[in-house]
Tab-separated table of C-alpha atoms in Angstrom:
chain	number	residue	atom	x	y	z
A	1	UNK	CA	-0.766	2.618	17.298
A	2	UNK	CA	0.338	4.795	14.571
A	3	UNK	CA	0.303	4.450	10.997
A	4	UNK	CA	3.227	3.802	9.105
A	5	UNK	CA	2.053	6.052	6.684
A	6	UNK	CA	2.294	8.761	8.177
A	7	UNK	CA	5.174	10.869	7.179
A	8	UNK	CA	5.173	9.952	3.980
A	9	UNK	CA	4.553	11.467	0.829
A	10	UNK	CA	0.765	11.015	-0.508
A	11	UNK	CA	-0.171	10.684	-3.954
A	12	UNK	CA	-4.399	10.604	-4.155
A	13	UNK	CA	-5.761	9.945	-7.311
A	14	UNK	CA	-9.551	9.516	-8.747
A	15	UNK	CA	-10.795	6.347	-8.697
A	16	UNK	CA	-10.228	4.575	-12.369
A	17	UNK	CA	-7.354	7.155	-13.213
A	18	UNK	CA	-3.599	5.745	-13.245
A	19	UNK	CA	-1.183	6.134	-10.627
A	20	UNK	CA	2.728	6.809	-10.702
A	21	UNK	CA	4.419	6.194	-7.625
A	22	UNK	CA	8.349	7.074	-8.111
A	23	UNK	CA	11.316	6.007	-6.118
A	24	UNK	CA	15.155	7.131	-6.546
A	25	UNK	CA	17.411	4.213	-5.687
A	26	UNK	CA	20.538	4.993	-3.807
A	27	UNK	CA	23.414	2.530	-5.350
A	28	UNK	CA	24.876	2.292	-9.017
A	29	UNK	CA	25.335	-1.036	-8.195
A	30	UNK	CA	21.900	-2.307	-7.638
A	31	UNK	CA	21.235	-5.101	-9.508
A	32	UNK	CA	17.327	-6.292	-8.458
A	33	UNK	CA	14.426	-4.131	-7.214
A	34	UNK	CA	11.198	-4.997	-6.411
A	35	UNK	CA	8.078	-3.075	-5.304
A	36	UNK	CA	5.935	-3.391	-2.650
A	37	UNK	CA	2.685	-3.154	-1.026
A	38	UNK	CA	1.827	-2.698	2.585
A	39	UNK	CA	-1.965	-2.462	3.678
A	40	UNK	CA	-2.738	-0.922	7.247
A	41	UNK	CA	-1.918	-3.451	9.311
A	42	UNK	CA	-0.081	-6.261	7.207
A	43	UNK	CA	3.055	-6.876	6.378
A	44	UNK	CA	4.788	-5.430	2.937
A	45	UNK	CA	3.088	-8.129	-0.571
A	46	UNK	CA	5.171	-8.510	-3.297
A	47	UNK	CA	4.017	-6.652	-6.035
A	48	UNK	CA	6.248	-6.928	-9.484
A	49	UNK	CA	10.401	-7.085	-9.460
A	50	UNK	CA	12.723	-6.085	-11.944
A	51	UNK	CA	16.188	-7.065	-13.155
A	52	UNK	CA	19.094	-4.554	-14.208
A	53	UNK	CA	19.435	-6.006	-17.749
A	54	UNK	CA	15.552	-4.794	-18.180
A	55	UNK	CA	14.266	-1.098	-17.924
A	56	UNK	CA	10.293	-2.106	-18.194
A	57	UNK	CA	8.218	-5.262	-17.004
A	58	UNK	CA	4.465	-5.808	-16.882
A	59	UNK	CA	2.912	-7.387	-14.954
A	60	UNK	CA	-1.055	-7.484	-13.564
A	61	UNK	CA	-2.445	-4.057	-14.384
A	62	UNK	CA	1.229	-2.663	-13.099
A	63	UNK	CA	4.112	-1.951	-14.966
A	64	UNK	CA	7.624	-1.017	-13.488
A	65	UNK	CA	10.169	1.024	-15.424
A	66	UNK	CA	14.005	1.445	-14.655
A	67	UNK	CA	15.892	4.368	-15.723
A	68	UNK	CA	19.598	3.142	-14.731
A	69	UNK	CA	20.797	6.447	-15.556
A	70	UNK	CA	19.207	8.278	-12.883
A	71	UNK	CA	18.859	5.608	-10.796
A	72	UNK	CA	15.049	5.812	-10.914
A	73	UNK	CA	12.214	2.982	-10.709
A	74	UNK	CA	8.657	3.765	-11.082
A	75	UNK	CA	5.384	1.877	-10.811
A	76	UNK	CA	2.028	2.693	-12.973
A	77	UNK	CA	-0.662	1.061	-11.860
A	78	UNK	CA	-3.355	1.411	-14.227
A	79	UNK	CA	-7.311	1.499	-13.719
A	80	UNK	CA	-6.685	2.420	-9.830
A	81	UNK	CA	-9.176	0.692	-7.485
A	82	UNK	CA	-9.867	1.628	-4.003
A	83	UNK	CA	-8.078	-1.614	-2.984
A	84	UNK	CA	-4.946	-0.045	-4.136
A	85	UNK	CA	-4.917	2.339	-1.100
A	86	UNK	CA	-1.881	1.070	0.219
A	87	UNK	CA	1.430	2.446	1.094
A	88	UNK	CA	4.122	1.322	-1.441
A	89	UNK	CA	7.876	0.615	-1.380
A	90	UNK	CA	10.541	-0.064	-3.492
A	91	UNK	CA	13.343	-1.886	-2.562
A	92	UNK	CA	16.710	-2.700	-3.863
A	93	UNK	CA	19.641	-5.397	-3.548
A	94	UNK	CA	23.132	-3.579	-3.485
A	95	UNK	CA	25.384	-6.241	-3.016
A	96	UNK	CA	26.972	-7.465	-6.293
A	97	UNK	CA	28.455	-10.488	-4.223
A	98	UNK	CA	27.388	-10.580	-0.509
A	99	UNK	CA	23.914	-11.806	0.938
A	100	UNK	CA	20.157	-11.353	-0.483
A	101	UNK	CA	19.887	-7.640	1.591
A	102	UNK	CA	17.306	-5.771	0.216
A	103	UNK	CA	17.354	-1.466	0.787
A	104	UNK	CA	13.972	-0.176	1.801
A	105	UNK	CA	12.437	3.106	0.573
A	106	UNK	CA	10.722	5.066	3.307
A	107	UNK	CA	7.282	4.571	1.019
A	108	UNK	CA	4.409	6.648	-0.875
A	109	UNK	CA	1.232	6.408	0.551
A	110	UNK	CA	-1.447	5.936	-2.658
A	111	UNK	CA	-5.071	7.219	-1.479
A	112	UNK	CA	-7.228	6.474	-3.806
A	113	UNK	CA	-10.698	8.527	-3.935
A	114	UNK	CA	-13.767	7.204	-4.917
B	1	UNK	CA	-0.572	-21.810	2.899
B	2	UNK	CA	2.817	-20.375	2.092
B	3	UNK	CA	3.432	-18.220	4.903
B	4	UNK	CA	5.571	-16.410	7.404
B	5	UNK	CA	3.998	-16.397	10.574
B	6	UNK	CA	5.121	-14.143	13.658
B	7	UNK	CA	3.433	-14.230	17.480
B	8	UNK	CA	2.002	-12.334	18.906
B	9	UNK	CA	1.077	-9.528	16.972
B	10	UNK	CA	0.561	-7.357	19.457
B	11	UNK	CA	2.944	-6.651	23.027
B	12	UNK	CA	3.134	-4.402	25.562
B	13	UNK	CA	5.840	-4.939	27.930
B	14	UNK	CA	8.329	-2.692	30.855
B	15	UNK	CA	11.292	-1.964	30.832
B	16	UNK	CA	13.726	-4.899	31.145
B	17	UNK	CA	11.592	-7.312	30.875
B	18	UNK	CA	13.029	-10.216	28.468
B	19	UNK	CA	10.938	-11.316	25.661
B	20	UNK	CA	10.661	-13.717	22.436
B	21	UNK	CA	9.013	-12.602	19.313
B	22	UNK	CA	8.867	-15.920	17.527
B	23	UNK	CA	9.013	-16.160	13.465
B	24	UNK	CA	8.151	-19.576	11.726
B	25	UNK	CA	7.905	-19.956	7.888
B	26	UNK	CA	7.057	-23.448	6.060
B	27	UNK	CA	8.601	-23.214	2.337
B	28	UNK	CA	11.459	-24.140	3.207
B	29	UNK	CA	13.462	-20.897	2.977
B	30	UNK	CA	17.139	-20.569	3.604
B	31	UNK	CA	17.235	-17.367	3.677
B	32	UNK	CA	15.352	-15.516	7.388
B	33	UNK	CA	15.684	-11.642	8.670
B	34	UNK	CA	13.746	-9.130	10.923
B	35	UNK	CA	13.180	-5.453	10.251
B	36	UNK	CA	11.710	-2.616	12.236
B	37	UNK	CA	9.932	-0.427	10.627
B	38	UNK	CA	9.538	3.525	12.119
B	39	UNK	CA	7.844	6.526	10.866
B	40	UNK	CA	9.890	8.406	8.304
B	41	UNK	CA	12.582	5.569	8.792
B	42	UNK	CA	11.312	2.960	6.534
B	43	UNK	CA	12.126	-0.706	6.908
B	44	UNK	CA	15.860	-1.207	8.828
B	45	UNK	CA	17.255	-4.229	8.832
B	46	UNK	CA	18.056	-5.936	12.376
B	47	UNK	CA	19.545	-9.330	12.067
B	48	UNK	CA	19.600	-11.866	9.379
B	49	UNK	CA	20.129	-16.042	8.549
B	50	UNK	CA	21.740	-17.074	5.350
B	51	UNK	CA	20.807	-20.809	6.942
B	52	UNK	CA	20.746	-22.877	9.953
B	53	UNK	CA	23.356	-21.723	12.785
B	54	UNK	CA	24.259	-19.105	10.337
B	55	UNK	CA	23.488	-15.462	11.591
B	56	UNK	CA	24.557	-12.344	10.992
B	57	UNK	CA	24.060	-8.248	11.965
B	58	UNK	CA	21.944	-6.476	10.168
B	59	UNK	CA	21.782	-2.516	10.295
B	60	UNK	CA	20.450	-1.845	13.458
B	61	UNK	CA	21.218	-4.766	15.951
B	62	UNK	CA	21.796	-3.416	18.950
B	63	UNK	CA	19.561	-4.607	21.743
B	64	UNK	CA	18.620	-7.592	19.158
B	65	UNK	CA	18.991	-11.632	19.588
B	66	UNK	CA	18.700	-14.085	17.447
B	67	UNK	CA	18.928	-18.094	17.166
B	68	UNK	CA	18.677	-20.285	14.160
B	69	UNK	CA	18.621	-23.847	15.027
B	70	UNK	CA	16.259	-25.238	12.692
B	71	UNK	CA	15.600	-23.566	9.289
B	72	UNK	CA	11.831	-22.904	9.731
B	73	UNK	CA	12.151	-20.941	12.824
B	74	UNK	CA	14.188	-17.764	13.447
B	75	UNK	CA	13.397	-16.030	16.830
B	76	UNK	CA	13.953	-12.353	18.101
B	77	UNK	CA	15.059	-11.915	21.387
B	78	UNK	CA	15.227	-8.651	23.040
B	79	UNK	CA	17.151	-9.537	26.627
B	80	UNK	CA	16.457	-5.906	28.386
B	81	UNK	CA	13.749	-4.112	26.590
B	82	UNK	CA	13.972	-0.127	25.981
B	83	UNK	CA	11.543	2.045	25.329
B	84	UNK	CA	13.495	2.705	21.767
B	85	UNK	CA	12.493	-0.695	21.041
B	86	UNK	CA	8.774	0.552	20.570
B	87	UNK	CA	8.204	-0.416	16.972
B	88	UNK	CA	6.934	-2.377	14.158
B	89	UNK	CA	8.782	-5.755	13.720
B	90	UNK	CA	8.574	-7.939	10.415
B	91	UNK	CA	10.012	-11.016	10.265
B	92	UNK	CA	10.929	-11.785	6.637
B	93	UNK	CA	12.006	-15.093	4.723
B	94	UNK	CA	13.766	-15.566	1.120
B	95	UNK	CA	15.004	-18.954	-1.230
B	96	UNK	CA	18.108	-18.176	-1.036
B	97	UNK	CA	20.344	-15.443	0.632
B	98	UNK	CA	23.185	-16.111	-2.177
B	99	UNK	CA	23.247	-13.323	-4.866
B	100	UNK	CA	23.951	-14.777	-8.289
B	101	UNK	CA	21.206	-17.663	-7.005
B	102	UNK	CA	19.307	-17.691	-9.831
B	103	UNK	CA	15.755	-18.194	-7.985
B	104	UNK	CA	13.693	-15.880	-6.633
B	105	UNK	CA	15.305	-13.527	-4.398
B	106	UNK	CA	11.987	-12.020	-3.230
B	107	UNK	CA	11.099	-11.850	0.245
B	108	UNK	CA	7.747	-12.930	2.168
B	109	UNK	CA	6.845	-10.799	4.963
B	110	UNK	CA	5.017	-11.851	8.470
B	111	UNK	CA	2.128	-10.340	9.262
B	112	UNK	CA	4.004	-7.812	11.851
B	113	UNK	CA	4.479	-7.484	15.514
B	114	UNK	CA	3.804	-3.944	17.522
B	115	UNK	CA	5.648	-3.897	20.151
B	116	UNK	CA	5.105	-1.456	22.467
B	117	UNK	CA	8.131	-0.801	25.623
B	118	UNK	CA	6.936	1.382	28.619
């Protein structure tokens, strides 16, 4: 069947270099985003989230910022293995006072070369 | 294992054919949706469960079913197949649906279902 990452932007990077992979969020209002990571044929892992009220957390080797301003989220991922091939996604919630939706990003596929 | 398990991974049905793409989870989540996912068109949302006998559209749910009668299991149903319905399903599960909940909102994907309508 085909790939869901195809269509999507590529970022390839050397194996042990660190990797950027940006996302513009769509709504002001956003208060919780969270990125993830989808491997050929599994479903989207939970990677590292992060609150409004922060603009960096660190987590395992990866490291989200926030820029609020410019509605902008970005994940390093430092050291980058070949397991991190992966297409990634950021998400957000929009709804100050509805239900737990989460927005999808259409994804960056990371191809890491060894 | 904490886990969201969908059957079967893999279908290839006609045309009008009524099927069940069945989604269990076992932590206990309140909170149970599906997404398609397309090429270029990311993850859209299709239905969703804040809780038991509590459903709701999501952003795409025409075509789309589902039930909620106990909290671990939250079937699709798709009562007249298209072709359009050729995708990538995840079933998806969450704490809590209630923003302001102060626990994880995170969600825990299924492995995926293709789905392919001729």
């Amino acid at each position: 069947g085909e790939s869901v990452g195809l269509h999507l932007p590529t970022l390839s990077v050397q194996e042990g270099d660190n990797s950027i992979i940006n996302c513009a969020y769509s709504n002001s209002a956003s208060d919780y985003f969270i990125w993830y990571k989808q491997e050929s044929g599994k479903g989207p892992q939970f990677i590292i989230d992060i609150r409004s009220n922060m603009d960096k957390r660190q987590g395992q080797r990866v490291t989200v910022l926030l820029n609020k301003t410019v509605k902008h989220l970005s994940l390093q991922i430092a050291a980058t293995q070949p397991g991190d091939s992966a297409v990634y996604f950021c998400a957000e919630s929009p709804y100050g006072g509805a239900t737990n939706k989460l927005i999808f990003g259409t994804g960056t596929l990371l191809a890491v070369q060894p | 294992e904490a886990q969201v398990t969908q059957n079967p991974r893999y279908l290839i049905t006609v045309t009008g054919k009524k099927l069940t793409v069945t989604c269990s989870q076992n932590m206990n989540h309140e909170y149970m949706s599906w997404y398609r996912q397309d090429p270029g068109l990311g993850l859209r949302q299709i239905y969703y469960s804040m809780n038991v006998e509590v459903t709701d559209k999501g952003d795409v749910p025409e075509g789309y079913k589902v039930s909620r009668k106990e909290k671990r299991n939250f079937p699709l149903i798709l009562e007249s197949p298209s072709p359009n319905q050729t995708s990538l399903y995840f079933c998806a599960s969450s704490l809590s649906g209630r923003v302001g909940d102060s626990r994880v909102y995170g969600y825990t994907f299924g492995s995926g279902t293709r789905l392919t309508v001729v």
